[in-house]
Each structure stands twice: as C-alpha cells, then as structure tokens.
Amino acid sequence: MWRFTRWPHALQSRLMLGGARQYATHVKNYFELYPRTFPNGGPPKDSFIINERQLRREHRGLQSENHPDIIVGSASIQNSNGEKATSDNQISSLLNSAYSTIRNPYTRAAYLVRTQHPEKLDITQDEVSKELIAKFQEQSSEYSLDYKMLLMTVLEAHESLEMAATEADLEPLSAENDERIRESEEKLDKLFRTEPIHWNAILIETIRLKYWMNIANGIKEWEPGKPVLLTH
C-alpha cells in the first residue's frame, strides 16, 4: 500500500484548473489529490459529506490519458518496501486507491481515523474494531444496549434480504438504510469539525456506519436464490 511522506518537493500534483497548470507540492493525503472536491485538503477543513458527482468527474479528469496529472519527484510516495510510485501504472493505482477510499463513507471515515487519530488506529481490521466494541461496551451500558439494537437491525435486514422475491421488495429496506447512512455522515461531519475532537464518538459512529454500508452492499449484490451474507 502506498503511503505519503512529507519530504520537501516530494510530490507535485499537476492539475488542469481553469485551463492553467497549477502545482501543489507536499501532498500529504488522499484528499489533496482532489483539490477541486477538497479545496482545503480534506476534513475537517472540508466537509466530510462529499459531492460524489464532483469527485467522480475530477477523478476521471486525473486519469485521462490526454492530461498526465501527477509528476512525482524524488522519494515522494513509497510503499512498505520503500519503492517509489514513479511510473504511470503506479500513479494510476494510487489514484484508484484514493478514489475507492474516499467515495465510500465508511472507508473515508476509517481513513481519517487512521491518518488523524493519535494512535493511528486502523478500524478496518476486525481485531481492532472488535477490541473497541468490547471496550465501549464495558465502559458504557448505554453503548452496550445501543450495540445490541444495532445488531438486531442488521439481523432484520438479513431477514428482509432472504425473504425478498424481487428487487422491488428491497426498496423499503434500501430507502431506510440510505437514511441511516445519511444520518451517520451528518454526525461524522459535525464530529470531525468539533474542537476538541471527540475520538470515541467518531469511532463509535464509524463502526456503526460500517454496518449500514454492509447492508447497502447486501442490497446491491442481492440476486434471487443467492445466499445472503452480511458481515458483522
């Protein structure tokens, strides 16, 4: 996986802005690769809630063969083996990784946690999220009850997916789950903007959002007669 370093003159991002080439040095995170969508470098200075159409348009522009978008200087982006992202294929892979991370609200939140949390927690790792859930349940009976209710919601969604005979049967579940995702995004937007930042609240809401996105994926992948698998 590629990671960013902060060495002077490390990375220059070449973008078509208003017909003129502009260069941004010291690109430190995925958000800074998309300056039109995130003019301030990403949350919390920019909203956590994104304009998906704007992001998609900017990503396609960056990947366009007619506009080579990123020029990499010395020691700019390295993987765990110290290899530099200097080829077109490596740069394209970097952009695709950034885009897939940012466009999904759960992985977007998890990326912010991994890059901004004091302990650099990677809550996409099951063992990390399970430890956090256990800790929060031990610390708060209210959270313990809330988590049990969340699991009940997931089980009900699983039953709805299993009982569905047509895609039309899933429309109420999809609308309800879209509303849950929207509410989680709004909460996270507010939490990331709040100072001092309340990391436990962000972790709890990000874990909750993971479940909502799993339901969304289950709805998207549903097919008649196909076994339903919702990870939780």
XYZ file of N, CA and C in Angstrom:
696
model
N 0.844 -1.194 0.000
C 0.000 0.000 0.000
C 0.878 1.241 0.000
N 0.526 2.216 -0.816
C 1.321 3.432 -0.907
C 1.041 4.344 0.269
N 2.078 5.019 0.740
C 1.914 5.988 1.810
C 2.625 7.272 1.417
N 2.204 8.374 2.021
C 2.767 9.673 1.700
C 3.865 10.040 2.689
N 4.890 10.713 2.198
C 5.900 11.280 3.072
C 5.887 12.784 2.897
N 6.490 13.497 3.822
C 6.426 14.952 3.799
C 7.771 15.578 3.437
N 8.545 14.915 2.647
C 9.837 15.455 2.297
C 9.670 16.657 1.377
N 10.542 17.653 1.483
C 10.425 18.851 0.645
C 10.429 18.504 -0.836
N 9.554 19.158 -1.572
C 9.456 18.989 -3.019
C 9.236 17.530 -3.393
N 8.539 16.798 -2.516
C 8.384 15.365 -2.737
C 7.437 15.055 -3.877
N 6.261 15.660 -3.852
C 5.263 15.291 -4.850
C 4.659 16.539 -5.455
N 4.532 16.559 -6.759
C 3.861 17.656 -7.432
C 2.647 17.097 -8.137
N 1.497 17.649 -7.820
C 0.264 17.216 -8.458
C -0.078 18.220 -9.540
N -0.100 17.757 -10.780
C -0.344 18.659 -11.900
C -1.796 18.536 -12.316
N -2.551 19.610 -12.197
C -3.990 19.574 -12.422
C -4.396 20.670 -13.391
N -5.406 20.376 -14.191
C -5.968 21.387 -15.074
C -7.021 22.163 -14.302
N -6.709 23.384 -13.916
C -7.643 24.227 -13.183
C -7.828 25.517 -13.966
N -9.045 25.693 -14.497
C -9.324 26.899 -15.255
C -8.445 27.043 -16.479
N -8.013 25.901 -17.059
C -7.219 25.940 -18.272
C -5.743 26.157 -18.037
N -5.336 26.360 -16.785
C -3.922 26.598 -16.498
C -3.391 25.512 -15.588
N -2.123 25.174 -15.757
C -1.495 24.184 -14.899
C -1.158 24.813 -13.552
N -1.578 24.156 -12.492
C -1.218 24.606 -11.160
C -0.588 23.432 -10.428
N 0.364 23.724 -9.576
C 1.112 22.670 -8.917
C 0.941 22.755 -7.409
N 0.666 21.599 -6.809
C 0.538 21.525 -5.358
C 1.618 20.593 -4.833
N 2.538 21.126 -4.057
C 3.606 20.299 -3.508
C 3.214 19.779 -2.136
N 3.964 18.789 -1.651
C 3.750 18.222 -0.324
C 2.344 17.635 -0.176
N 1.928 16.825 -1.117
C 0.637 16.156 -0.989
C 0.750 15.128 0.125
N -0.047 15.308 1.179
C 0.115 14.503 2.387
C -0.964 13.440 2.565
N -2.045 13.522 1.810
C -3.110 12.546 1.999
C -3.920 12.402 0.719
N -4.817 11.442 0.704
C -5.636 11.168 -0.472
C -6.469 12.382 -0.887
N -6.969 13.123 0.079
C -7.870 14.234 -0.230
C -7.177 15.317 -1.052
N -5.899 15.526 -0.793
C -5.177 16.578 -1.502
C -4.939 16.235 -2.967
N -5.187 14.987 -3.348
C -5.108 14.619 -4.757
C -6.304 15.154 -5.545
N -7.351 15.590 -4.823
C -8.577 16.078 -5.460
C -8.892 17.493 -4.966
N -8.109 18.483 -5.408
C -8.248 19.840 -4.872
C -9.552 20.536 -5.232
N -10.209 20.110 -6.301
C -11.496 20.721 -6.623
C -12.569 20.263 -5.643
N -12.538 18.988 -5.303
C -13.520 18.441 -4.372
C -13.184 18.822 -2.936
N -11.882 18.880 -2.634
C -11.430 19.207 -1.280
C -10.433 20.370 -1.350
N -10.917 21.584 -1.565
C -10.017 22.731 -1.742
C -9.164 23.042 -0.524
N -9.579 22.564 0.656
C -8.824 22.839 1.879
C -8.044 21.631 2.380
N -7.925 20.603 1.539
C -7.106 19.452 1.908
C -7.838 18.329 2.601
N -9.173 18.402 2.662
C -9.945 17.329 3.271
C -10.479 17.683 4.640
N -11.329 16.805 5.203
C -11.881 17.043 6.544
C -10.762 17.165 7.580
N -10.930 17.987 8.615
C -12.147 18.706 8.994
C -12.323 20.073 8.331
N -11.322 20.543 7.581
C -11.456 21.853 6.945
C -12.483 21.821 5.818
N -12.599 20.677 5.162
C -13.665 20.466 4.185
C -14.735 19.589 4.818
N -15.913 19.600 4.230
C -16.998 18.772 4.749
C -16.683 17.292 4.574
N -17.101 16.491 5.546
C -16.980 15.042 5.412
C -17.921 14.533 4.332
N -19.050 15.202 4.158
C -20.036 14.812 3.152
C -19.567 15.321 1.794
N -19.430 14.422 0.840
C -18.836 14.792 -0.440
C -19.886 14.944 -1.534
N -19.500 15.656 -2.571
C -20.269 15.726 -3.804
C -19.749 14.602 -4.701
N -20.484 13.493 -4.750
C -19.998 12.313 -5.461
C -19.787 12.585 -6.948
N -20.667 13.361 -7.538
C -20.520 13.668 -8.963
C -19.258 14.483 -9.214
N -18.986 15.450 -8.342
C -17.778 16.267 -8.475
C -16.525 15.412 -8.326
N -16.527 14.527 -7.329
C -15.372 13.659 -7.116
C -15.150 12.741 -8.310
N -16.217 12.156 -8.828
C -16.096 11.253 -9.976
C -15.568 11.994 -11.196
N -16.065 13.202 -11.423
C -15.616 13.996 -12.562
C -14.130 14.347 -12.424
N -13.733 14.729 -11.214
C -12.334 15.100 -11.008
C -11.424 13.886 -11.152
N -11.877 12.745 -10.655
C -11.072 11.524 -10.764
C -10.879 11.130 -12.226
N -11.942 11.198 -13.000
C -11.830 10.848 -14.418
C -10.889 11.795 -15.144
N -10.932 13.064 -14.756
C -10.018 14.022 -15.360
C -8.572 13.700 -15.042
N -8.319 13.300 -13.791
C -6.958 12.962 -13.384
C -6.440 11.724 -14.110
N -7.343 10.801 -14.399
C -6.946 9.559 -15.049
C -6.908 9.677 -16.577
N -7.335 10.815 -17.079
C -7.399 10.984 -18.529
C -6.020 10.873 -19.171
N -5.944 10.155 -20.255
C -4.668 9.994 -20.960
C -4.197 11.299 -21.581
N -5.120 12.186 -21.863
C -4.752 13.442 -22.509
C -4.147 14.446 -21.541
N -4.296 14.192 -20.236
C -3.774 15.127 -19.243
C -3.000 14.361 -18.179
N -1.709 14.107 -18.396
C -0.914 13.437 -17.353
C -0.916 14.309 -16.111
N -1.491 13.799 -15.050
C -1.881 14.671 -13.949
C -0.906 14.752 -12.791
N -0.068 13.756 -12.642
C 0.798 13.783 -11.467
C 2.243 13.581 -11.885
N 3.086 14.453 -11.427
C 4.522 14.314 -11.630
C 5.137 14.026 -10.275
N 5.886 12.961 -10.180
C 6.451 12.563 -8.903
C 7.926 12.884 -8.869
N 8.341 13.587 -7.830
C 9.747 13.895 -7.650
C 10.434 12.813 -6.851
N 11.581 13.110 -6.285
C 12.357 12.102 -5.578
C 11.733 11.768 -4.237
N 11.717 10.482 -3.906
C 11.274 9.985 -2.597
C 9.920 10.533 -2.188
N 8.970 10.526 -3.095
C 7.695 11.168 -2.801
C 6.665 10.221 -2.215
N 6.365 9.150 -2.928
C 5.395 8.185 -2.439
C 6.074 6.833 -2.418
N 5.988 6.150 -1.294
C 6.667 4.876 -1.161
C 5.710 3.836 -0.611
N 5.958 2.575 -0.974
C 5.208 1.508 -0.344
C 6.002 0.976 0.833
N 5.523 -0.095 1.445
C 6.177 -0.608 2.649
C 7.592 -1.108 2.386
N 7.913 -1.374 1.111
C 9.255 -1.830 0.762
C 10.169 -0.685 0.349
N 9.669 0.537 0.453
C 10.475 1.688 0.091
C 10.505 1.981 -1.390
N 9.643 1.309 -2.177
C 9.613 1.536 -3.609
C 8.810 2.796 -3.918
N 9.279 3.565 -4.892
C 8.638 4.833 -5.218
C 7.568 4.655 -6.291
N 6.510 5.468 -6.177
C 5.468 5.485 -7.199
C 5.869 6.496 -8.256
N 6.588 6.025 -9.266
C 7.074 6.935 -10.296
C 6.507 6.613 -11.669
N 6.029 5.394 -11.883
C 5.521 5.027 -13.196
C 4.060 5.426 -13.334
N 3.598 5.491 -14.587
C 2.200 5.822 -14.838
C 1.270 4.814 -14.179
N 1.640 3.533 -14.236
C 0.793 2.499 -13.644
C 0.689 2.654 -12.136
N 1.811 2.982 -11.493
C 1.798 3.160 -10.043
C 0.970 4.373 -9.652
N 1.092 5.439 -10.413
C 0.327 6.646 -10.125
C -1.158 6.396 -10.343
N -1.491 5.679 -11.412
C -2.883 5.336 -11.671
C -3.441 4.478 -10.544
N -2.631 3.537 -10.058
C -3.048 2.686 -8.949
C -3.286 3.508 -7.688
N -2.419 4.490 -7.458
C -2.573 5.372 -6.306
C -3.889 6.138 -6.382
N -4.178 6.704 -7.548
C -5.416 7.459 -7.718
C -6.642 6.575 -7.523
N -6.588 5.360 -8.062
C -7.721 4.447 -7.901
C -7.927 4.074 -6.441
N -6.826 3.871 -5.720
C -6.920 3.558 -4.295
C -7.517 4.729 -3.526
N -7.071 5.939 -3.853
C -7.596 7.132 -3.190
C -9.082 7.297 -3.478
N -9.455 7.121 -4.731
C -10.854 7.309 -5.134
C -11.770 6.296 -4.458
N -11.372 5.019 -4.466
C -12.215 3.988 -3.864
C -12.338 4.189 -2.357
N -11.304 4.743 -1.736
C -11.344 5.005 -0.296
C -12.262 6.173 0.025
N -12.151 7.244 -0.744
C -12.885 8.467 -0.441
C -14.367 8.364 -0.792
N -14.694 7.686 -1.868
C -16.089 7.676 -2.330
C -17.008 6.879 -1.408
N -16.456 5.949 -0.647
C -17.239 5.152 0.301
C -17.197 5.840 1.668
N -18.332 6.209 2.241
C -18.304 6.967 3.502
C -17.645 6.228 4.659
N -17.786 4.896 4.697
C -17.139 4.148 5.786
C -15.624 4.160 5.641
N -15.112 3.816 4.455
C -13.658 3.799 4.284
C -13.081 5.211 4.349
N -13.885 6.209 3.974
C -13.447 7.606 4.116
C -13.238 7.942 5.591
N -14.209 7.567 6.425
C -14.094 7.829 7.862
C -12.951 7.030 8.471
N -12.830 5.759 8.067
C -11.758 4.913 8.604
C -10.385 5.459 8.214
N -10.278 6.004 7.006
C -9.014 6.597 6.557
C -8.667 7.823 7.404
N -9.664 8.637 7.705
C -9.426 9.805 8.555
C -8.982 9.384 9.950
N -9.583 8.316 10.471
C -9.171 7.805 11.779
C -7.721 7.329 11.713
N -7.396 6.589 10.667
C -6.044 6.028 10.551
C -4.987 7.112 10.371
N -5.344 8.214 9.740
C -4.353 9.252 9.471
C -4.351 10.377 10.503
N -5.460 10.551 11.248
C -5.546 11.690 12.159
C -5.657 11.310 13.634
N -6.103 10.096 13.932
C -6.215 9.675 15.330
C -4.825 9.610 15.958
N -4.688 10.019 17.224
C -3.370 9.992 17.877
C -2.690 8.628 17.836
N -3.487 7.543 17.853
C -2.919 6.193 17.833
C -2.918 5.578 16.438
N -3.352 6.351 15.428
C -3.374 5.876 14.038
C -4.081 4.522 13.922
N -5.246 4.421 14.512
C -5.988 3.163 14.537
C -6.505 2.793 13.155
N -6.361 1.530 12.805
C -6.922 1.020 11.555
C -8.149 0.182 11.900
N -9.303 0.824 11.938
C -10.506 0.123 12.376
C -11.109 -0.746 11.280
N -10.485 -0.769 10.098
C -10.926 -1.729 9.087
C -10.435 -3.134 9.430
N -9.486 -3.227 10.361
C -9.020 -4.525 10.837
C -10.006 -5.053 11.875
N -10.513 -6.267 11.656
C -11.551 -6.819 12.524
C -11.137 -6.851 13.991
N -9.885 -7.228 14.249
C -9.463 -7.340 15.640
C -9.459 -5.984 16.338
N -9.146 -4.935 15.584
C -9.133 -3.587 16.155
C -10.553 -3.139 16.479
N -11.470 -3.307 15.532
C -12.851 -2.877 15.766
C -13.510 -3.698 16.870
N -13.203 -4.995 16.941
C -13.778 -5.836 17.993
C -13.280 -5.406 19.373
N -12.006 -5.064 19.468
C -11.459 -4.587 20.741
C -12.123 -3.278 21.163
N -12.356 -2.398 20.197
C -13.004 -1.124 20.504
C -14.446 -1.338 20.958
N -15.163 -2.217 20.266
C -16.548 -2.501 20.640
C -16.614 -3.055 22.057
N -15.719 -4.002 22.363
C -15.689 -4.592 23.706
C -15.376 -3.531 24.760
N -14.452 -2.630 24.442
C -14.077 -1.576 25.390
C -15.241 -0.625 25.634
N -15.905 -0.214 24.565
C -17.021 0.714 24.715
C -18.190 0.068 25.458
N -18.424 -1.217 25.221
C -19.498 -1.915 25.926
C -19.195 -2.011 27.419
N -17.930 -2.232 27.737
C -17.530 -2.330 29.141
C -17.640 -0.980 29.845
N -17.355 0.080 29.118
C -17.356 1.412 29.710
C -18.744 2.016 29.832
N -19.668 1.582 28.977
C -20.977 2.235 28.940
C -22.091 1.224 28.710
N -23.006 1.140 29.665
C -24.170 0.267 29.491
C -25.071 0.804 28.382
N -25.067 2.127 28.211
C -25.866 2.742 27.148
C -25.358 2.307 25.779
N -24.029 2.310 25.612
C -23.473 1.867 24.338
C -23.726 0.378 24.133
N -23.628 -0.406 25.213
C -23.867 -1.839 25.113
C -25.270 -2.113 24.588
N -26.256 -1.368 25.100
C -27.632 -1.522 24.632
C -27.763 -1.053 23.186
N -27.113 0.061 22.874
C -27.161 0.604 21.517
C -26.572 -0.386 20.516
N -25.491 -1.050 20.908
C -24.847 -2.010 20.010
C -25.738 -3.232 19.792
N -26.420 -3.671 20.841
C -27.338 -4.803 20.697
C -28.483 -4.446 19.744
N -28.970 -3.224 19.841
C -30.038 -2.776 18.944
C -29.529 -2.699 17.505
N -28.272 -2.284 17.346
C -27.675 -2.237 16.017
C -27.628 -3.634 15.405
N -27.207 -4.615 16.201
C -27.149 -5.991 15.705
C -28.538 -6.509 15.340
N -29.543 -6.112 16.104
C -30.910 -6.511 15.787
C -31.338 -5.923 14.441
N -30.941 -4.685 14.187
C -31.260 -4.050 12.906
C -30.611 -4.806 11.757
N -29.370 -5.231 11.955
C -28.664 -5.990 10.918
C -29.355 -7.329 10.676
N -29.772 -7.997 11.742
C -30.463 -9.281 11.601
C -31.790 -9.114 10.869
N -32.505 -8.036 11.170
C -33.766 -7.771 10.475
C -33.526 -7.503 8.993
N -32.444 -6.785 8.690
C -32.104 -6.528 7.289
C -31.761 -7.832 6.581
N -31.055 -8.706 7.283
C -30.697 -10.008 6.726
C -31.953 -10.808 6.393
N -32.924 -10.785 7.287
C -34.180 -11.500 7.052
C -34.931 -10.911 5.859
N -34.928 -9.589 5.756
C -35.606 -8.936 4.633
C -34.969 -9.332 3.307
N -33.645 -9.427 3.291
C -32.943 -9.830 2.073
C -33.258 -11.280 1.715
N -33.330 -12.129 2.720
C -33.621 -13.540 2.471
C -35.052 -13.748 1.978
N -35.978 -12.932 2.473
C -37.389 -13.104 2.132
C -37.765 -12.418 0.823
N -36.914 -11.532 0.327
C -37.237 -10.779 -0.887
C -37.327 -11.711 -2.091
N -38.344 -11.483 -2.913
C -38.512 -12.268 -4.138
C -38.121 -11.463 -5.371
N -38.245 -10.146 -5.275
C -37.886 -9.265 -6.386
C -37.126 -8.059 -5.844
N -36.490 -7.318 -6.744
C -35.770 -6.116 -6.327
C -36.719 -5.084 -5.732
N -37.957 -5.083 -6.202
C -38.943 -4.139 -5.669
C -39.192 -4.381 -4.185
N -39.045 -5.630 -3.748
C -39.240 -5.951 -2.332
C -38.177 -5.295 -1.455
N -37.054 -4.928 -2.058
C -35.942 -4.361 -1.297
C -35.991 -2.840 -1.215
N -36.906 -2.223 -1.940
C -36.945 -0.759 -1.984
C -37.162 -0.121 -0.608
N -38.090 -0.633 0.221
C -38.245 -0.033 1.559
C -36.984 -0.171 2.407
N -36.346 -1.345 2.358
C -35.113 -1.562 3.115
C -34.016 -0.633 2.623
N -33.908 -0.472 1.309
C -32.882 0.392 0.734
C -33.083 1.843 1.151
N -34.330 2.312 1.099
C -34.620 3.701 1.477
C -34.316 3.933 2.954
N -34.689 2.970 3.782
C -34.437 3.086 5.219
C -32.941 3.095 5.512
N -32.207 2.243 4.819
C -30.767 2.168 5.063
C -30.042 3.393 4.514
N -30.500 3.920 3.389
C -29.906 5.152 2.854
C -30.040 6.290 3.862
N -31.168 6.322 4.564
C -31.381 7.351 5.576
C -30.422 7.157 6.749
N -30.164 5.920 7.129
C -29.200 5.652 8.202
C -27.805 6.139 7.803
N -27.423 5.846 6.568
C -26.105 6.270 6.088
C -26.011 7.792 6.086
N -27.064 8.441 5.617
C -27.073 9.907 5.580
C -26.922 10.484 6.983
N -27.630 9.917 7.946
C -27.545 10.400 9.325
C -26.142 10.199 9.893
N -25.526 9.055 9.595
C -24.165 8.807 10.079
C -23.178 9.793 9.474
N -23.326 10.072 8.181
C -22.435 11.032 7.529
C -22.583 12.416 8.152
N -23.808 12.813 8.440
C -24.033 14.126 9.048
C -23.431 14.191 10.449
N -23.568 13.107 11.209
C -22.977 13.070 12.549
C -21.460 13.161 12.473
N -20.865 12.408 11.551
C -19.409 12.422 11.426
C -18.904 13.781 10.952
N -19.637 14.405 10.056
C -19.249 15.738 9.598
C -19.181 16.700 10.782
N -20.184 16.636 11.632
C -20.217 17.508 12.814
C -19.114 17.142 13.799
N -18.894 15.844 14.009
C -17.885 15.402 14.973
C -16.473 15.778 14.539
N -16.178 15.635 13.252
C -14.838 15.978 12.778
C -14.576 17.481 12.857
N -15.634 18.280 12.829
C -15.483 19.731 12.885
C -15.447 20.260 14.321
N -15.826 19.424 15.285
C -15.905 19.860 16.678
C -14.523 19.878 17.324
N -14.243 20.917 18.066
C -12.985 21.015 18.810
C -13.272 21.189 20.293
N -12.567 20.463 21.177
C -11.607 19.414 20.826
C -12.326 18.205 20.245
N -11.646 17.482 19.393
C -12.267 16.372 18.695
C -12.555 15.227 19.666
N -13.743 14.660 19.559
C -14.184 13.572 20.433
C -13.988 12.255 19.682
N -12.820 11.660 19.848
C -12.465 10.497 19.045
C -13.330 9.284 19.335
N -13.697 9.068 20.590
C -14.532 7.904 20.894
C -15.869 7.974 20.167
N -16.452 9.159 20.111
C -17.721 9.326 19.399
C -17.538 9.060 17.906
N -16.407 9.494 17.361
C -16.118 9.243 15.946
C -15.936 7.756 15.692
N -15.221 7.080 16.573
C -15.004 5.641 16.414
C -16.329 4.881 16.474
N -17.174 5.244 17.423
C -18.468 4.575 17.566
C -19.320 4.771 16.320
N -19.370 6.001 15.819
C -20.207 6.279 14.647
C -19.631 5.636 13.390
N -18.309 5.564 13.289
C -17.688 4.930 12.125
C -17.966 3.434 12.119
N -17.909 2.810 13.285
C -18.236 1.385 13.381
C -19.699 1.154 13.013
N -20.576 2.037 13.477
C -21.995 1.926 13.123
C -22.178 2.062 11.609
N -21.460 2.994 11.008
C -21.557 3.210 9.567
C -21.096 1.981 8.788
N -20.127 1.262 9.329
C -19.665 0.030 8.677
C -20.822 -0.945 8.494
N -21.661 -1.083 9.513
C -22.799 -1.995 9.428
C -23.802 -1.523 8.381
N -24.056 -0.221 8.340
C -25.003 0.303 7.345
C -24.479 0.076 5.930
N -23.167 0.237 5.736
C -22.598 0.012 4.410
C -22.624 -1.469 4.045
N -22.482 -2.344 5.033
C -22.592 -3.776 4.765
C -24.000 -4.134 4.295
N -25.005 -3.499 4.902
C -26.380 -3.721 4.453
C -26.552 -3.202 3.025
N -25.999 -2.016 2.755
C -26.084 -1.445 1.403
C -25.444 -2.375 0.377
N -24.309 -2.964 0.731
C -23.650 -3.900 -0.182
C -24.493 -5.156 -0.378
N -25.141 -5.607 0.706
C -26.011 -6.773 0.598
C -27.171 -6.522 -0.349
N -27.735 -5.317 -0.276
C -28.833 -4.947 -1.179
C -28.332 -4.884 -2.625
N -27.164 -4.293 -2.808
C -26.603 -4.144 -4.152
C -26.301 -5.493 -4.792
N -25.833 -6.447 -3.990
C -25.413 -7.742 -4.520
C -26.533 -8.782 -4.510
N -27.722 -8.386 -4.063
C -28.822 -9.344 -3.957
C -29.224 -9.898 -5.320
N -29.444 -11.200 -5.352
C -29.974 -11.876 -6.534
C -30.952 -12.946 -6.061
N -32.011 -13.208 -6.826
C -32.975 -14.242 -6.424
C -32.291 -15.592 -6.222
N -32.515 -16.192 -5.064
C -31.960 -17.509 -4.785
C -30.516 -17.516 -4.340
N -29.863 -16.369 -4.365
C -28.464 -16.295 -3.954
C -28.374 -16.172 -2.437
N -27.502 -16.959 -1.775
C -27.359 -16.851 -0.317
C -26.992 -15.438 0.107
N -27.572 -14.991 1.214
C -27.330 -13.643 1.717
C -26.241 -13.695 2.782
N -25.204 -12.896 2.589
C -24.115 -12.827 3.555
C -23.906 -11.379 3.962
N -24.205 -11.073 5.216
C -23.934 -9.748 5.760
C -22.858 -9.891 6.825
N -21.710 -9.287 6.587
C -20.628 -9.366 7.567
C -20.914 -8.414 8.713
N -20.676 -8.892 9.934
C -20.847 -8.039 11.112
C -20.034 -8.593 12.264
